[in-house]
Amino acid sequence: MKKLIKNSLSIFLLIFTIISYSQVSVCSWNLMNFGKSKSDTELAFIATTLNDYDVVTIQEVVAGDGGSKAVYRLIAILNNKGFKWDYAISNPTTSANPSSRERYAFLWKTSKVKKIGASWLEQNYQEEIDREPFMSTFEYKGKQFTIASFHAVPKKKNPESEIKYFKLIPALYPKLNIVFMGDFNCPQSNSVFNPLKKMGYPNILENQKTSLRQKCINNDCLASEYDNMFYNSMKISRLKSGIVPFYSSFTTLKEARKISDHIPIWSAFQLL
């Protein structure tokens, strides 16, 4: 009996080790107004928050040079934390309104994943989507996945009118294993996501608010369920996911909001 228990424990530990070793962790964060306004101290805090993940996508990078330079500064800090990081920054999005234009960024640990080919702003629906998604393919242990990072228009501008086109993107890239992620300014419960879900793209978070209030109300500091990820369940197994309540490191939300008005979301995936 003891031998059976010992063998069963050994098998469990082996499986646990294999699963843990074969997972890739991905983080998405809308870093409000990410540009020259971010101080070195704020960038150091952001770097510490992101250092646990293998691939990171950032939304709301300032469209001007200040946004690109902030990414460079962040990478320099990350590279002093024990891992070698690389990055890709998008061109400004092609929003009709210049004040709406932003950049996106991808950051990744070169020892964990390999970027395949060039990253690109998705152009097929650039007339219909104000800030078109930024896409990039990564390889992890011989298997590939493609992140489509997105920042929707504000709630008052009807983000559903943009999100409805996402169901058409997989057909444009039938060979890609796409994960949609970012700030949708819309909860996953909205019916606009139903087509994606029916196609086999479930969300990682449910009933989870991700934007910050101006002030906490009865210790509730989060306002809206905006950020999420939708993954191809035929090619990816979601092992675990969650949020990073970074605001708890600050005395007030006013201080926390200097970092961002959104919290990071993350997921650990196993590629099938």
mmCIF file of C-alpha atoms in Angstrom, residues 3-272:
data_model
loop_
_atom_site.group_PDB
_atom_site.id
_atom_site.type_symbol
_atom_site.label_atom_id
_atom_site.label_comp_id
_atom_site.label_asym_id
_atom_site.label_seq_id
_atom_site.Cartn_x
_atom_site.Cartn_y
_atom_site.Cartn_z
ATOM 1 C CA LYS A 3 4.534 1.565 -2.393
ATOM 2 C CA LEU A 4 1.311 2.303 -4.301
ATOM 3 C CA ILE A 5 0.903 5.650 -2.540
ATOM 4 C CA LYS A 6 4.553 6.489 -3.188
ATOM 5 C CA ASN A 7 4.238 5.622 -6.883
ATOM 6 C CA SER A 8 1.018 7.600 -7.221
ATOM 7 C CA LEU A 9 2.650 10.607 -5.565
ATOM 8 C CA SER A 10 5.639 10.314 -7.883
ATOM 9 C CA ILE A 11 3.372 10.239 -10.931
ATOM 10 C CA PHE A 12 1.425 13.251 -9.658
ATOM 11 C CA LEU A 13 4.626 15.214 -9.060
ATOM 12 C CA LEU A 14 5.915 14.251 -12.502
ATOM 13 C CA ILE A 15 2.705 15.409 -14.185
ATOM 14 C CA PHE A 16 2.684 18.600 -12.123
ATOM 15 C CA THR A 17 6.301 19.291 -13.074
ATOM 16 C CA ILE A 18 5.637 18.675 -16.766
ATOM 17 C CA ILE A 19 2.581 20.945 -16.770
ATOM 18 C CA SER A 20 4.378 23.674 -14.833
ATOM 19 C CA TYR A 21 7.408 23.448 -17.097
ATOM 20 C CA SER A 22 5.375 23.485 -20.323
ATOM 21 C CA GLN A 23 3.225 26.514 -19.586
ATOM 22 C CA VAL A 24 3.719 29.981 -21.017
ATOM 23 C CA SER A 25 2.529 32.977 -19.037
ATOM 24 C CA VAL A 26 1.058 36.013 -20.755
ATOM 25 C CA CYS A 27 0.180 39.399 -19.273
ATOM 26 C CA SER A 28 -1.868 42.255 -20.720
ATOM 27 C CA TRP A 29 -1.875 45.753 -19.246
ATOM 28 C CA ASN A 30 -3.370 49.042 -20.338
ATOM 29 C CA LEU A 31 -0.741 51.405 -18.971
ATOM 30 C CA MET A 32 -2.585 54.697 -19.141
ATOM 31 C CA ASN A 33 -0.764 57.402 -21.113
ATOM 32 C CA PHE A 34 2.433 55.350 -21.238
ATOM 33 C CA GLY A 35 5.061 57.858 -22.281
ATOM 34 C CA LYS A 36 7.457 60.480 -21.020
ATOM 35 C CA SER A 37 5.174 61.294 -18.082
ATOM 36 C CA LYS A 38 6.158 58.009 -16.407
ATOM 37 C CA SER A 39 8.939 58.601 -13.893
ATOM 38 C CA ASP A 40 11.871 56.245 -13.340
ATOM 39 C CA THR A 41 10.302 55.197 -10.035
ATOM 40 C CA GLU A 42 7.001 54.388 -11.740
ATOM 41 C CA LEU A 43 8.773 52.443 -14.494
ATOM 42 C CA ALA A 44 10.698 50.475 -11.870
ATOM 43 C CA PHE A 45 7.404 49.535 -10.195
ATOM 44 C CA ILE A 46 5.920 48.500 -13.551
ATOM 45 C CA ALA A 47 9.006 46.394 -14.346
ATOM 46 C CA THR A 48 8.790 44.572 -11.028
ATOM 47 C CA THR A 49 5.115 43.849 -11.670
ATOM 48 C CA LEU A 50 5.782 42.452 -15.163
ATOM 49 C CA ASN A 51 8.954 40.493 -14.489
ATOM 50 C CA ASP A 52 7.112 37.278 -13.554
ATOM 51 C CA TYR A 53 5.606 36.805 -17.042
ATOM 52 C CA ASP A 54 7.022 35.401 -20.278
ATOM 53 C CA VAL A 55 5.167 37.645 -22.740
ATOM 54 C CA VAL A 56 3.628 41.039 -22.039
ATOM 55 C CA THR A 57 1.435 43.230 -24.196
ATOM 56 C CA ILE A 58 0.899 46.883 -23.351
ATOM 57 C CA GLN A 59 -1.925 49.105 -24.578
ATOM 58 C CA GLU A 60 -2.126 52.901 -24.553
ATOM 59 C CA VAL A 61 1.493 53.605 -25.424
ATOM 60 C CA VAL A 62 1.683 57.280 -26.428
ATOM 61 C CA ALA A 63 1.765 57.689 -30.213
ATOM 62 C CA GLY A 64 4.697 60.119 -30.224
ATOM 63 C CA ASP A 65 8.376 59.434 -29.558
ATOM 64 C CA GLY A 66 7.726 59.636 -25.825
ATOM 65 C CA GLY A 67 5.837 56.358 -25.947
ATOM 66 C CA SER A 68 8.618 54.496 -27.725
ATOM 67 C CA LYS A 69 11.223 55.935 -25.379
ATOM 68 C CA ALA A 70 9.196 54.838 -22.348
ATOM 69 C CA VAL A 71 9.238 51.272 -23.692
ATOM 70 C CA TYR A 72 13.020 51.470 -24.161
ATOM 71 C CA ARG A 73 13.407 52.717 -20.585
ATOM 72 C CA LEU A 74 11.186 49.921 -19.279
ATOM 73 C CA ILE A 75 13.145 47.270 -21.188
ATOM 74 C CA ALA A 76 16.424 48.608 -19.770
ATOM 75 C CA ILE A 77 15.074 48.143 -16.245
ATOM 76 C CA LEU A 78 13.707 44.663 -16.990
ATOM 77 C CA ASN A 79 17.056 43.579 -18.426
ATOM 78 C CA ASN A 80 18.616 44.212 -15.023
ATOM 79 C CA LYS A 81 16.254 41.790 -13.291
ATOM 80 C CA GLY A 82 17.807 38.477 -14.318
ATOM 81 C CA PHE A 83 16.229 37.834 -17.734
ATOM 82 C CA LYS A 84 16.997 39.134 -21.231
ATOM 83 C CA TRP A 85 13.959 40.910 -22.673
ATOM 84 C CA ASP A 86 13.198 41.983 -26.236
ATOM 85 C CA TYR A 87 10.392 44.183 -27.529
ATOM 86 C CA ALA A 88 8.316 45.276 -30.516
ATOM 87 C CA ILE A 89 6.501 48.610 -30.753
ATOM 88 C CA SER A 90 3.746 49.309 -33.235
ATOM 89 C CA ASN A 91 3.445 52.331 -35.473
ATOM 90 C CA PRO A 92 0.705 54.710 -34.341
ATOM 91 C CA THR A 93 -2.756 53.335 -35.052
ATOM 92 C CA THR A 94 -4.560 54.832 -38.037
ATOM 93 C CA SER A 95 -7.416 56.446 -36.127
ATOM 94 C CA ALA A 96 -9.252 59.132 -38.092
ATOM 95 C CA ASN A 97 -8.969 61.346 -35.015
ATOM 96 C CA PRO A 98 -5.253 62.082 -34.384
ATOM 97 C CA SER A 99 -5.900 62.450 -30.648
ATOM 98 C CA SER A 100 -7.094 58.807 -30.533
ATOM 99 C CA ARG A 101 -3.951 57.382 -32.090
ATOM 100 C CA GLU A 102 -1.791 55.186 -29.866
ATOM 101 C CA ARG A 103 0.919 52.579 -30.081
ATOM 102 C CA TYR A 104 1.012 49.052 -28.686
ATOM 103 C CA ALA A 105 4.043 47.152 -27.395
ATOM 104 C CA PHE A 106 5.053 43.529 -26.947
ATOM 105 C CA LEU A 107 7.752 42.544 -24.436
ATOM 106 C CA TRP A 108 9.072 39.002 -24.046
ATOM 107 C CA LYS A 109 11.770 36.968 -22.345
ATOM 108 C CA THR A 110 14.069 35.669 -25.069
ATOM 109 C CA SER A 111 14.913 32.571 -23.010
ATOM 110 C CA LYS A 112 11.220 31.630 -22.838
ATOM 111 C CA VAL A 113 9.773 32.416 -26.251
ATOM 112 C CA LYS A 114 10.890 33.259 -29.767
ATOM 113 C CA LYS A 115 9.139 35.850 -31.888
ATOM 114 C CA ILE A 116 8.281 34.585 -35.366
ATOM 115 C CA GLY A 117 8.413 37.129 -38.190
ATOM 116 C CA ALA A 118 7.381 40.751 -37.995
ATOM 117 C CA SER A 119 4.603 42.140 -35.823
ATOM 118 C CA TRP A 120 1.823 44.005 -37.596
ATOM 119 C CA LEU A 121 -1.139 46.298 -37.142
ATOM 120 C CA GLU A 122 -4.200 44.457 -38.477
ATOM 121 C CA GLN A 123 -5.236 46.474 -41.545
ATOM 122 C CA ASN A 124 -8.263 44.562 -42.839
ATOM 123 C CA TYR A 125 -10.721 46.482 -40.666
ATOM 124 C CA GLN A 126 -8.796 49.672 -40.020
ATOM 125 C CA GLU A 127 -11.729 51.745 -41.273
ATOM 126 C CA GLU A 128 -14.120 50.013 -38.883
ATOM 127 C CA ILE A 129 -11.794 49.752 -35.863
ATOM 128 C CA ASP A 130 -10.408 53.003 -34.461
ATOM 129 C CA ARG A 131 -7.237 51.498 -32.980
ATOM 130 C CA GLU A 132 -6.633 48.361 -35.006
ATOM 131 C CA PRO A 133 -5.137 45.369 -33.122
ATOM 132 C CA PHE A 134 -1.380 44.832 -33.004
ATOM 133 C CA MET A 135 -0.504 41.210 -33.759
ATOM 134 C CA SER A 136 2.595 39.123 -33.212
ATOM 135 C CA THR A 137 3.376 35.404 -33.368
ATOM 136 C CA PHE A 138 5.518 33.694 -30.726
ATOM 137 C CA GLU A 139 6.922 30.200 -30.492
ATOM 138 C CA TYR A 140 7.111 28.259 -27.247
ATOM 139 C CA LYS A 141 8.644 24.777 -27.206
ATOM 140 C CA GLY A 142 8.017 24.302 -30.919
ATOM 141 C CA LYS A 143 4.383 25.476 -30.840
ATOM 142 C CA GLN A 144 3.143 28.882 -31.931
ATOM 143 C CA PHE A 145 0.505 31.325 -30.757
ATOM 144 C CA THR A 146 -0.399 34.782 -32.026
ATOM 145 C CA ILE A 147 -1.448 37.625 -29.755
ATOM 146 C CA ALA A 148 -3.869 40.260 -31.031
ATOM 147 C CA SER A 149 -3.519 43.177 -28.608
ATOM 148 C CA PHE A 150 -6.377 45.671 -28.617
ATOM 149 C CA HIS A 151 -7.587 48.907 -27.045
ATOM 150 C CA ALA A 152 -11.228 49.659 -27.864
ATOM 151 C CA VAL A 153 -12.836 53.063 -28.090
ATOM 152 C CA PRO A 154 -14.353 54.321 -24.811
ATOM 153 C CA LYS A 155 -17.705 52.984 -23.618
ATOM 154 C CA LYS A 156 -19.516 56.151 -24.733
ATOM 155 C CA LYS A 157 -18.306 55.569 -28.305
ATOM 156 C CA ASN A 158 -19.809 52.078 -28.536
ATOM 157 C CA PRO A 159 -16.884 49.605 -28.491
ATOM 158 C CA GLU A 160 -19.320 46.867 -29.576
ATOM 159 C CA SER A 161 -19.255 48.414 -33.059
ATOM 160 C CA GLU A 162 -15.561 47.458 -33.246
ATOM 161 C CA ILE A 163 -15.550 44.181 -31.340
ATOM 162 C CA LYS A 164 -18.115 42.657 -33.719
ATOM 163 C CA TYR A 165 -15.387 42.401 -36.376
ATOM 164 C CA PHE A 166 -13.184 40.178 -34.227
ATOM 165 C CA LYS A 167 -15.175 37.092 -35.204
ATOM 166 C CA LEU A 168 -13.942 37.622 -38.779
ATOM 167 C CA ILE A 169 -10.218 37.771 -37.973
ATOM 168 C CA PRO A 170 -9.545 34.027 -37.419
ATOM 169 C CA ALA A 171 -10.739 33.300 -40.973
ATOM 170 C CA LEU A 172 -8.177 35.783 -42.286
ATOM 171 C CA TYR A 173 -5.391 33.776 -40.631
ATOM 172 C CA PRO A 174 -6.583 30.148 -40.583
ATOM 173 C CA LYS A 175 -3.124 28.819 -39.736
ATOM 174 C CA LEU A 176 -2.626 31.082 -36.717
ATOM 175 C CA ASN A 177 -3.468 30.227 -33.121
ATOM 176 C CA ILE A 178 -4.869 33.613 -32.093
ATOM 177 C CA VAL A 179 -5.387 34.952 -28.567
ATOM 178 C CA PHE A 180 -7.329 38.215 -28.403
ATOM 179 C CA MET A 181 -6.473 40.340 -25.389
ATOM 180 C CA GLY A 182 -6.522 43.849 -24.069
ATOM 181 C CA ASP A 183 -8.868 46.577 -22.940
ATOM 182 C CA PHE A 184 -12.236 46.031 -24.651
ATOM 183 C CA ASN A 185 -14.077 48.736 -22.664
ATOM 184 C CA CYS A 186 -16.843 46.181 -22.580
ATOM 185 C CA PRO A 187 -17.621 43.239 -20.249
ATOM 186 C CA GLN A 188 -17.238 39.694 -21.550
ATOM 187 C CA SER A 189 -20.918 39.121 -20.744
ATOM 188 C CA ASN A 190 -21.922 41.458 -23.589
ATOM 189 C CA SER A 191 -23.555 39.579 -26.452
ATOM 190 C CA VAL A 192 -21.045 41.036 -28.911
ATOM 191 C CA PHE A 193 -18.585 38.380 -27.706
ATOM 192 C CA ASN A 194 -20.999 35.494 -28.319
ATOM 193 C CA PRO A 195 -19.812 34.777 -31.877
ATOM 194 C CA LEU A 196 -16.216 34.427 -30.667
ATOM 195 C CA LYS A 197 -17.277 32.188 -27.800
ATOM 196 C CA LYS A 198 -19.336 29.988 -30.132
ATOM 197 C CA MET A 199 -16.253 29.650 -32.343
ATOM 198 C CA GLY A 200 -14.374 28.169 -29.369
ATOM 199 C CA TYR A 201 -12.779 31.306 -27.938
ATOM 200 C CA PRO A 202 -13.682 31.436 -24.220
ATOM 201 C CA ASN A 203 -12.673 34.300 -21.938
ATOM 202 C CA ILE A 204 -10.185 33.869 -19.092
ATOM 203 C CA LEU A 205 -11.936 36.173 -16.592
ATOM 204 C CA GLU A 206 -15.570 36.334 -15.589
ATOM 205 C CA ASN A 207 -17.271 38.924 -13.352
ATOM 206 C CA GLN A 208 -13.840 40.420 -12.717
ATOM 207 C CA LYS A 209 -13.527 44.203 -12.710
ATOM 208 C CA THR A 210 -10.233 45.522 -14.053
ATOM 209 C CA SER A 211 -10.420 49.329 -14.112
ATOM 210 C CA LEU A 212 -9.785 51.536 -11.093
ATOM 211 C CA ARG A 213 -12.306 53.785 -9.399
ATOM 212 C CA GLN A 214 -11.405 57.352 -8.527
ATOM 213 C CA LYS A 215 -11.898 56.389 -4.870
ATOM 214 C CA CYS A 216 -12.541 53.075 -3.132
ATOM 215 C CA ILE A 217 -16.098 52.478 -1.904
ATOM 216 C CA ASN A 218 -16.284 50.137 1.095
ATOM 217 C CA ASN A 219 -12.893 48.669 0.105
ATOM 218 C CA ASP A 220 -14.110 48.122 -3.468
ATOM 219 C CA CYS A 221 -11.527 49.877 -5.617
ATOM 220 C CA LEU A 222 -12.423 48.451 -9.039
ATOM 221 C CA ALA A 223 -14.984 49.960 -11.379
ATOM 222 C CA SER A 224 -15.622 48.011 -14.585
ATOM 223 C CA GLU A 225 -15.075 44.613 -16.205
ATOM 224 C CA TYR A 226 -13.129 45.789 -19.259
ATOM 225 C CA ASP A 227 -9.910 43.761 -19.715
ATOM 226 C CA ASN A 228 -9.892 40.139 -20.803
ATOM 227 C CA MET A 229 -8.385 37.463 -23.054
ATOM 228 C CA PHE A 230 -10.147 35.155 -25.514
ATOM 229 C CA TYR A 231 -8.182 32.076 -26.601
ATOM 230 C CA ASN A 232 -8.577 29.229 -29.083
ATOM 231 C CA SER A 233 -9.648 26.344 -26.842
ATOM 232 C CA MET A 234 -8.903 23.801 -29.598
ATOM 233 C CA LYS A 235 -5.218 24.722 -29.522
ATOM 234 C CA ILE A 236 -4.722 26.099 -26.015
ATOM 235 C CA SER A 237 -5.487 24.842 -22.529
ATOM 236 C CA ARG A 238 -5.870 27.546 -19.905
ATOM 237 C CA LEU A 239 -4.165 26.371 -16.733
ATOM 238 C CA LYS A 240 -4.806 29.388 -14.523
ATOM 239 C CA SER A 241 -5.424 33.114 -14.807
ATOM 240 C CA GLY A 242 -5.986 36.171 -12.697
ATOM 241 C CA ILE A 243 -5.329 39.835 -12.025
ATOM 242 C CA VAL A 244 -2.593 41.833 -10.307
ATOM 243 C CA PRO A 245 -4.171 44.261 -7.798
ATOM 244 C CA PHE A 246 -1.128 46.523 -7.894
ATOM 245 C CA TYR A 247 -3.058 49.413 -6.336
ATOM 246 C CA SER A 248 -2.828 47.691 -2.952
ATOM 247 C CA SER A 249 0.838 48.716 -2.902
ATOM 248 C CA PHE A 250 -0.176 52.378 -2.690
ATOM 249 C CA THR A 251 -1.731 54.401 0.110
ATOM 250 C CA THR A 252 -4.332 56.013 -2.150
ATOM 251 C CA LEU A 253 -5.886 55.316 -5.541
ATOM 252 C CA LYS A 254 -4.686 58.740 -6.650
ATOM 253 C CA GLU A 255 -1.110 57.494 -6.267
ATOM 254 C CA ALA A 256 -1.910 54.152 -7.924
ATOM 255 C CA ARG A 257 -3.543 55.854 -10.894
ATOM 256 C CA LYS A 258 -0.211 57.493 -11.724
ATOM 257 C CA ILE A 259 0.780 53.988 -12.809
ATOM 258 C CA SER A 260 -2.501 53.245 -14.603
ATOM 259 C CA ASP A 261 -6.263 53.281 -14.322
ATOM 260 C CA HIS A 262 -6.322 49.565 -15.227
ATOM 261 C CA ILE A 263 -4.818 46.548 -13.488
ATOM 262 C CA PRO A 264 -2.802 43.854 -15.300
ATOM 263 C CA ILE A 265 -4.511 40.607 -16.267
ATOM 264 C CA TRP A 266 -2.627 37.371 -16.869
ATOM 265 C CA SER A 267 -3.006 33.752 -17.861
ATOM 266 C CA ALA A 268 -0.841 30.639 -17.962
ATOM 267 C CA PHE A 269 -1.454 28.588 -21.090
ATOM 268 C CA GLN A 270 -0.440 25.148 -22.275
ATOM 269 C CA LEU A 271 -0.177 24.914 -26.056
ATOM 270 C CA LEU A 272 -1.798 21.765 -27.417
#
